[in-house]
Amino acid sequence: MSDADYAAFLQKANKDHAGLSTNTASSSGEYISSKAHKAIRALGERFYSSDADEPFIDVAFSWSGDQLPDEAAFEKLITKSGEVTEVVTAQQWDATNSYGDVISAVKEAAGGGSEVTVYRVEEDDVRKIYYVLALDSTHKQLVGVKVLSIES
């Protein structure tokens, strides 16, 4: 395999599969973009523990609804990511309170009035993406973070 082929392979393997993310993070280790709400920026380099510890990355989706989307509607927002297999409350997702700071930051970023909900999206048998989101009805958007989980 040539160097160019290998570089193309690496670039494809490392691309962001949820193309709607507003994160403009660079490969220099910045995971939360400067455009994120200050509460989410305060998380810094926060990681999710799984078979491969991955960073939380800020996301925002335009959403004019008055409540969080159901599974089918959320799948339309993330057309390239995979299938939504589970929607749970933040407390169900984080039963041990390991990510209380993440949940609080998402709630604050949404203005504090919306409950935080977690969408589990399966890319394949081992790659899952968790979207930790709340509704910011003032700005008509869903705000929060996503994180890749490797579950073998």
JSON list of C-alpha atoms in Angstrom, two decimals:
[
{"chain": "A", "resi": 1, "resn": "MET", "atom": "CA", "xyz": [0.00, 0.00, 0.00]},
{"chain": "A", "resi": 2, "resn": "SER", "atom": "CA", "xyz": [1.43, 3.38, -0.97]},
{"chain": "A", "resi": 3, "resn": "ASP", "atom": "CA", "xyz": [1.79, 6.26, 1.48]},
{"chain": "A", "resi": 4, "resn": "ALA", "atom": "CA", "xyz": [-0.99, 8.15, -0.30]},
{"chain": "A", "resi": 5, "resn": "ASP", "atom": "CA", "xyz": [-3.32, 5.15, -0.09]},
{"chain": "A", "resi": 6, "resn": "TYR", "atom": "CA", "xyz": [-2.54, 4.72, 3.60]},
{"chain": "A", "resi": 7, "resn": "ALA", "atom": "CA", "xyz": [-3.13, 8.43, 4.28]},
{"chain": "A", "resi": 8, "resn": "ALA", "atom": "CA", "xyz": [-6.48, 8.24, 2.46]},
{"chain": "A", "resi": 9, "resn": "PHE", "atom": "CA", "xyz": [-7.40, 5.17, 4.50]},
{"chain": "A", "resi": 10, "resn": "LEU", "atom": "CA", "xyz": [-6.59, 6.95, 7.77]},
{"chain": "A", "resi": 11, "resn": "GLN", "atom": "CA", "xyz": [-8.50, 10.05, 6.77]},
{"chain": "A", "resi": 12, "resn": "LYS", "atom": "CA", "xyz": [-11.58, 7.98, 5.89]},
{"chain": "A", "resi": 13, "resn": "ALA", "atom": "CA", "xyz": [-11.33, 5.94, 9.10]},
{"chain": "A", "resi": 14, "resn": "ASN", "atom": "CA", "xyz": [-11.11, 9.06, 11.26]},
{"chain": "A", "resi": 15, "resn": "LYS", "atom": "CA", "xyz": [-13.83, 11.14, 9.61]},
{"chain": "A", "resi": 16, "resn": "ASP", "atom": "CA", "xyz": [-16.79, 12.37, 11.64]},
{"chain": "A", "resi": 17, "resn": "HIS", "atom": "CA", "xyz": [-19.75, 10.18, 10.70]},
{"chain": "A", "resi": 18, "resn": "ALA", "atom": "CA", "xyz": [-22.34, 12.57, 12.14]},
{"chain": "A", "resi": 19, "resn": "GLY", "atom": "CA", "xyz": [-21.75, 15.35, 9.64]},
{"chain": "A", "resi": 20, "resn": "LEU", "atom": "CA", "xyz": [-24.24, 17.69, 11.30]},
{"chain": "A", "resi": 21, "resn": "SER", "atom": "CA", "xyz": [-21.96, 18.41, 14.24]},
{"chain": "A", "resi": 22, "resn": "THR", "atom": "CA", "xyz": [-21.08, 22.05, 14.73]},
{"chain": "A", "resi": 23, "resn": "ASN", "atom": "CA", "xyz": [-17.74, 21.12, 16.21]},
{"chain": "A", "resi": 24, "resn": "THR", "atom": "CA", "xyz": [-14.78, 22.63, 14.45]},
{"chain": "A", "resi": 25, "resn": "ALA", "atom": "CA", "xyz": [-12.27, 20.80, 16.60]},
{"chain": "A", "resi": 26, "resn": "SER", "atom": "CA", "xyz": [-8.84, 20.37, 15.17]},
{"chain": "A", "resi": 27, "resn": "SER", "atom": "CA", "xyz": [-6.55, 17.40, 15.42]},
{"chain": "A", "resi": 28, "resn": "SER", "atom": "CA", "xyz": [-4.47, 19.34, 17.94]},
{"chain": "A", "resi": 29, "resn": "GLY", "atom": "CA", "xyz": [-6.47, 17.87, 20.82]},
{"chain": "A", "resi": 30, "resn": "GLU", "atom": "CA", "xyz": [-9.29, 20.43, 21.00]},
{"chain": "A", "resi": 31, "resn": "TYR", "atom": "CA", "xyz": [-12.52, 18.46, 21.40]},
{"chain": "A", "resi": 32, "resn": "ILE", "atom": "CA", "xyz": [-15.04, 21.12, 22.39]},
{"chain": "A", "resi": 33, "resn": "SER", "atom": "CA", "xyz": [-15.32, 23.92, 19.84]},
{"chain": "A", "resi": 34, "resn": "SER", "atom": "CA", "xyz": [-15.05, 27.59, 20.69]},
{"chain": "A", "resi": 35, "resn": "LYS", "atom": "CA", "xyz": [-18.62, 28.03, 19.39]},
{"chain": "A", "resi": 36, "resn": "ALA", "atom": "CA", "xyz": [-20.09, 25.79, 22.09]},
{"chain": "A", "resi": 37, "resn": "HIS", "atom": "CA", "xyz": [-22.00, 27.21, 25.05]},
{"chain": "A", "resi": 38, "resn": "LYS", "atom": "CA", "xyz": [-19.70, 28.21, 27.92]},
{"chain": "A", "resi": 39, "resn": "ALA", "atom": "CA", "xyz": [-21.05, 25.40, 30.14]},
{"chain": "A", "resi": 40, "resn": "ILE", "atom": "CA", "xyz": [-20.09, 22.81, 27.52]},
{"chain": "A", "resi": 41, "resn": "ARG", "atom": "CA", "xyz": [-16.73, 24.49, 26.87]},
{"chain": "A", "resi": 42, "resn": "ALA", "atom": "CA", "xyz": [-16.04, 24.21, 30.60]},
{"chain": "A", "resi": 43, "resn": "LEU", "atom": "CA", "xyz": [-16.04, 20.40, 30.23]},
{"chain": "A", "resi": 44, "resn": "GLY", "atom": "CA", "xyz": [-12.72, 20.70, 28.39]},
{"chain": "A", "resi": 45, "resn": "GLU", "atom": "CA", "xyz": [-11.23, 17.35, 27.45]},
{"chain": "A", "resi": 46, "resn": "ARG", "atom": "CA", "xyz": [-13.85, 15.15, 29.12]},
{"chain": "A", "resi": 47, "resn": "PHE", "atom": "CA", "xyz": [-13.79, 11.47, 28.11]},
{"chain": "A", "resi": 48, "resn": "TYR", "atom": "CA", "xyz": [-16.38, 8.68, 28.13]},
{"chain": "A", "resi": 49, "resn": "SER", "atom": "CA", "xyz": [-15.16, 5.35, 29.48]},
{"chain": "A", "resi": 50, "resn": "SER", "atom": "CA", "xyz": [-15.70, 2.35, 27.21]},
{"chain": "A", "resi": 51, "resn": "ASP", "atom": "CA", "xyz": [-13.40, -0.15, 25.50]},
{"chain": "A", "resi": 52, "resn": "ALA", "atom": "CA", "xyz": [-11.78, 2.94, 23.95]},
{"chain": "A", "resi": 53, "resn": "ASP", "atom": "CA", "xyz": [-12.00, 6.15, 25.95]},
{"chain": "A", "resi": 54, "resn": "GLU", "atom": "CA", "xyz": [-13.30, 8.82, 23.59]},
{"chain": "A", "resi": 55, "resn": "PRO", "atom": "CA", "xyz": [-13.83, 12.58, 24.06]},
{"chain": "A", "resi": 56, "resn": "PHE", "atom": "CA", "xyz": [-17.19, 14.30, 24.29]},
{"chain": "A", "resi": 57, "resn": "ILE", "atom": "CA", "xyz": [-17.76, 16.59, 21.30]},
{"chain": "A", "resi": 58, "resn": "ASP", "atom": "CA", "xyz": [-20.27, 19.45, 21.21]},
{"chain": "A", "resi": 59, "resn": "VAL", "atom": "CA", "xyz": [-23.22, 19.26, 18.83]},
{"chain": "A", "resi": 60, "resn": "ALA", "atom": "CA", "xyz": [-26.19, 21.41, 17.89]},
{"chain": "A", "resi": 61, "resn": "PHE", "atom": "CA", "xyz": [-29.10, 20.65, 15.58]},
{"chain": "A", "resi": 62, "resn": "SER", "atom": "CA", "xyz": [-31.74, 23.06, 14.31]},
{"chain": "A", "resi": 63, "resn": "TRP", "atom": "CA", "xyz": [-35.06, 21.96, 15.80]},
{"chain": "A", "resi": 64, "resn": "SER", "atom": "CA", "xyz": [-38.30, 23.94, 15.74]},
{"chain": "A", "resi": 65, "resn": "GLY", "atom": "CA", "xyz": [-40.33, 21.43, 17.75]},
{"chain": "A", "resi": 66, "resn": "ASP", "atom": "CA", "xyz": [-41.56, 22.21, 21.26]},
{"chain": "A", "resi": 67, "resn": "GLN", "atom": "CA", "xyz": [-40.24, 18.93, 22.65]},
{"chain": "A", "resi": 68, "resn": "LEU", "atom": "CA", "xyz": [-37.32, 16.61, 22.02]},
{"chain": "A", "resi": 69, "resn": "PRO", "atom": "CA", "xyz": [-37.60, 14.49, 18.87]},
{"chain": "A", "resi": 70, "resn": "ASP", "atom": "CA", "xyz": [-38.67, 10.86, 18.94]},
{"chain": "A", "resi": 71, "resn": "GLU", "atom": "CA", "xyz": [-36.40, 8.14, 17.53]},
{"chain": "A", "resi": 72, "resn": "ALA", "atom": "CA", "xyz": [-37.60, 8.49, 13.93]},
{"chain": "A", "resi": 73, "resn": "ALA", "atom": "CA", "xyz": [-37.29, 12.28, 13.89]},
{"chain": "A", "resi": 74, "resn": "PHE", "atom": "CA", "xyz": [-33.82, 12.16, 15.45]},
{"chain": "A", "resi": 75, "resn": "GLU", "atom": "CA", "xyz": [-32.65, 9.62, 12.85]},
{"chain": "A", "resi": 76, "resn": "LYS", "atom": "CA", "xyz": [-33.54, 12.15, 10.16]},
{"chain": "A", "resi": 77, "resn": "LEU", "atom": "CA", "xyz": [-31.27, 14.70, 11.85]},
{"chain": "A", "resi": 78, "resn": "ILE", "atom": "CA", "xyz": [-28.31, 12.31, 11.81]},
{"chain": "A", "resi": 79, "resn": "THR", "atom": "CA", "xyz": [-28.92, 10.68, 8.45]},
{"chain": "A", "resi": 80, "resn": "LYS", "atom": "CA", "xyz": [-25.37, 9.33, 8.05]},
{"chain": "A", "resi": 81, "resn": "SER", "atom": "CA", "xyz": [-24.72, 8.00, 11.54]},
{"chain": "A", "resi": 82, "resn": "GLY", "atom": "CA", "xyz": [-26.79, 4.89, 12.00]},
{"chain": "A", "resi": 83, "resn": "GLU", "atom": "CA", "xyz": [-29.95, 3.66, 13.65]},
{"chain": "A", "resi": 84, "resn": "VAL", "atom": "CA", "xyz": [-31.34, 5.06, 16.91]},
{"chain": "A", "resi": 85, "resn": "THR", "atom": "CA", "xyz": [-31.74, 1.98, 19.08]},
{"chain": "A", "resi": 86, "resn": "GLU", "atom": "CA", "xyz": [-32.54, 3.55, 22.42]},
{"chain": "A", "resi": 87, "resn": "VAL", "atom": "CA", "xyz": [-33.76, 6.81, 23.94]},
{"chain": "A", "resi": 88, "resn": "VAL", "atom": "CA", "xyz": [-33.34, 7.13, 27.71]},
{"chain": "A", "resi": 89, "resn": "THR", "atom": "CA", "xyz": [-33.30, 9.78, 30.40]},
{"chain": "A", "resi": 90, "resn": "ALA", "atom": "CA", "xyz": [-29.97, 11.14, 31.55]},
{"chain": "A", "resi": 91, "resn": "GLN", "atom": "CA", "xyz": [-30.42, 9.35, 34.89]},
{"chain": "A", "resi": 92, "resn": "GLN", "atom": "CA", "xyz": [-30.94, 5.99, 33.17]},
{"chain": "A", "resi": 93, "resn": "TRP", "atom": "CA", "xyz": [-27.86, 6.51, 31.00]},
{"chain": "A", "resi": 94, "resn": "ASP", "atom": "CA", "xyz": [-25.72, 7.64, 33.93]},
{"chain": "A", "resi": 95, "resn": "ALA", "atom": "CA", "xyz": [-27.00, 5.49, 36.79]},
{"chain": "A", "resi": 96, "resn": "THR", "atom": "CA", "xyz": [-23.70, 5.83, 38.70]},
{"chain": "A", "resi": 97, "resn": "ASN", "atom": "CA", "xyz": [-23.54, 9.63, 38.31]},
{"chain": "A", "resi": 98, "resn": "SER", "atom": "CA", "xyz": [-20.17, 9.42, 36.57]},
{"chain": "A", "resi": 99, "resn": "TYR", "atom": "CA", "xyz": [-21.19, 12.07, 34.04]},
{"chain": "A", "resi": 100, "resn": "GLY", "atom": "CA", "xyz": [-23.19, 14.46, 36.22]},
{"chain": "A", "resi": 101, "resn": "ASP", "atom": "CA", "xyz": [-21.02, 17.36, 35.04]},
{"chain": "A", "resi": 102, "resn": "VAL", "atom": "CA", "xyz": [-21.79, 16.54, 31.41]},
{"chain": "A", "resi": 103, "resn": "ILE", "atom": "CA", "xyz": [-25.53, 16.34, 32.07]},
{"chain": "A", "resi": 104, "resn": "SER", "atom": "CA", "xyz": [-25.49, 19.62, 34.02]},
{"chain": "A", "resi": 105, "resn": "ALA", "atom": "CA", "xyz": [-23.53, 21.37, 31.26]},
{"chain": "A", "resi": 106, "resn": "VAL", "atom": "CA", "xyz": [-25.99, 20.22, 28.59]},
{"chain": "A", "resi": 107, "resn": "LYS", "atom": "CA", "xyz": [-28.96, 21.35, 30.69]},
{"chain": "A", "resi": 108, "resn": "GLU", "atom": "CA", "xyz": [-27.36, 24.75, 31.29]},
{"chain": "A", "resi": 109, "resn": "ALA", "atom": "CA", "xyz": [-26.51, 25.13, 27.59]},
{"chain": "A", "resi": 110, "resn": "ALA", "atom": "CA", "xyz": [-30.19, 24.63, 26.76]},
{"chain": "A", "resi": 111, "resn": "GLY", "atom": "CA", "xyz": [-31.27, 27.35, 29.16]},
{"chain": "A", "resi": 112, "resn": "GLY", "atom": "CA", "xyz": [-32.06, 25.07, 32.09]},
{"chain": "A", "resi": 113, "resn": "GLY", "atom": "CA", "xyz": [-35.70, 24.39, 31.23]},
{"chain": "A", "resi": 114, "resn": "SER", "atom": "CA", "xyz": [-35.39, 21.15, 29.29]},
{"chain": "A", "resi": 115, "resn": "GLU", "atom": "CA", "xyz": [-34.71, 17.69, 30.57]},
{"chain": "A", "resi": 116, "resn": "VAL", "atom": "CA", "xyz": [-31.61, 15.99, 29.20]},
{"chain": "A", "resi": 117, "resn": "THR", "atom": "CA", "xyz": [-32.23, 12.95, 27.00]},
{"chain": "A", "resi": 118, "resn": "VAL", "atom": "CA", "xyz": [-29.75, 10.44, 25.62]},
{"chain": "A", "resi": 119, "resn": "TYR", "atom": "CA", "xyz": [-30.06, 8.91, 22.15]},
{"chain": "A", "resi": 120, "resn": "ARG", "atom": "CA", "xyz": [-28.05, 5.75, 21.46]},
{"chain": "A", "resi": 121, "resn": "VAL", "atom": "CA", "xyz": [-27.13, 5.35, 17.80]},
{"chain": "A", "resi": 122, "resn": "GLU", "atom": "CA", "xyz": [-25.58, 2.10, 16.55]},
{"chain": "A", "resi": 123, "resn": "GLU", "atom": "CA", "xyz": [-23.06, 2.50, 13.76]},
{"chain": "A", "resi": 124, "resn": "ASP", "atom": "CA", "xyz": [-22.25, -1.22, 13.82]},
{"chain": "A", "resi": 125, "resn": "ASP", "atom": "CA", "xyz": [-22.01, -4.10, 16.29]},
{"chain": "A", "resi": 126, "resn": "VAL", "atom": "CA", "xyz": [-19.40, -2.42, 18.49]},
{"chain": "A", "resi": 127, "resn": "ARG", "atom": "CA", "xyz": [-19.50, 1.30, 17.64]},
{"chain": "A", "resi": 128, "resn": "LYS", "atom": "CA", "xyz": [-22.25, 3.26, 19.41]},
{"chain": "A", "resi": 129, "resn": "ILE", "atom": "CA", "xyz": [-22.65, 7.03, 19.54]},
{"chain": "A", "resi": 130, "resn": "TYR", "atom": "CA", "xyz": [-24.40, 8.58, 22.51]},
{"chain": "A", "resi": 131, "resn": "TYR", "atom": "CA", "xyz": [-26.02, 11.96, 21.93]},
{"chain": "A", "resi": 132, "resn": "VAL", "atom": "CA", "xyz": [-26.66, 13.73, 25.24]},
{"chain": "A", "resi": 133, "resn": "LEU", "atom": "CA", "xyz": [-29.11, 16.49, 24.30]},
{"chain": "A", "resi": 134, "resn": "ALA", "atom": "CA", "xyz": [-31.55, 19.06, 25.63]},
{"chain": "A", "resi": 135, "resn": "LEU", "atom": "CA", "xyz": [-33.97, 21.41, 23.88]},
{"chain": "A", "resi": 136, "resn": "ASP", "atom": "CA", "xyz": [-33.01, 25.07, 23.67]},
{"chain": "A", "resi": 137, "resn": "SER", "atom": "CA", "xyz": [-36.44, 26.41, 22.72]},
{"chain": "A", "resi": 138, "resn": "THR", "atom": "CA", "xyz": [-35.25, 30.03, 22.74]},
{"chain": "A", "resi": 139, "resn": "HIS", "atom": "CA", "xyz": [-32.81, 29.38, 19.89]},
{"chain": "A", "resi": 140, "resn": "LYS", "atom": "CA", "xyz": [-34.89, 26.56, 18.33]},
{"chain": "A", "resi": 141, "resn": "GLN", "atom": "CA", "xyz": [-32.17, 23.95, 18.54]},
{"chain": "A", "resi": 142, "resn": "LEU", "atom": "CA", "xyz": [-31.06, 20.78, 20.25]},
{"chain": "A", "resi": 143, "resn": "VAL", "atom": "CA", "xyz": [-27.78, 21.31, 22.08]},
{"chain": "A", "resi": 144, "resn": "GLY", "atom": "CA", "xyz": [-25.43, 18.96, 23.83]},
{"chain": "A", "resi": 145, "resn": "VAL", "atom": "CA", "xyz": [-22.58, 16.56, 23.26]},
{"chain": "A", "resi": 146, "resn": "LYS", "atom": "CA", "xyz": [-21.96, 13.29, 21.49]},
{"chain": "A", "resi": 147, "resn": "VAL", "atom": "CA", "xyz": [-19.46, 10.59, 22.27]},
{"chain": "A", "resi": 148, "resn": "LEU", "atom": "CA", "xyz": [-18.30, 7.42, 20.58]},
{"chain": "A", "resi": 149, "resn": "SER", "atom": "CA", "xyz": [-18.46, 4.26, 22.67]},
{"chain": "A", "resi": 150, "resn": "ILE", "atom": "CA", "xyz": [-16.73, 1.03, 21.70]},
{"chain": "A", "resi": 151, "resn": "GLU", "atom": "CA", "xyz": [-18.69, -1.86, 23.21]},
{"chain": "A", "resi": 152, "resn": "SER", "atom": "CA", "xyz": [-17.30, -5.30, 22.41]}
]
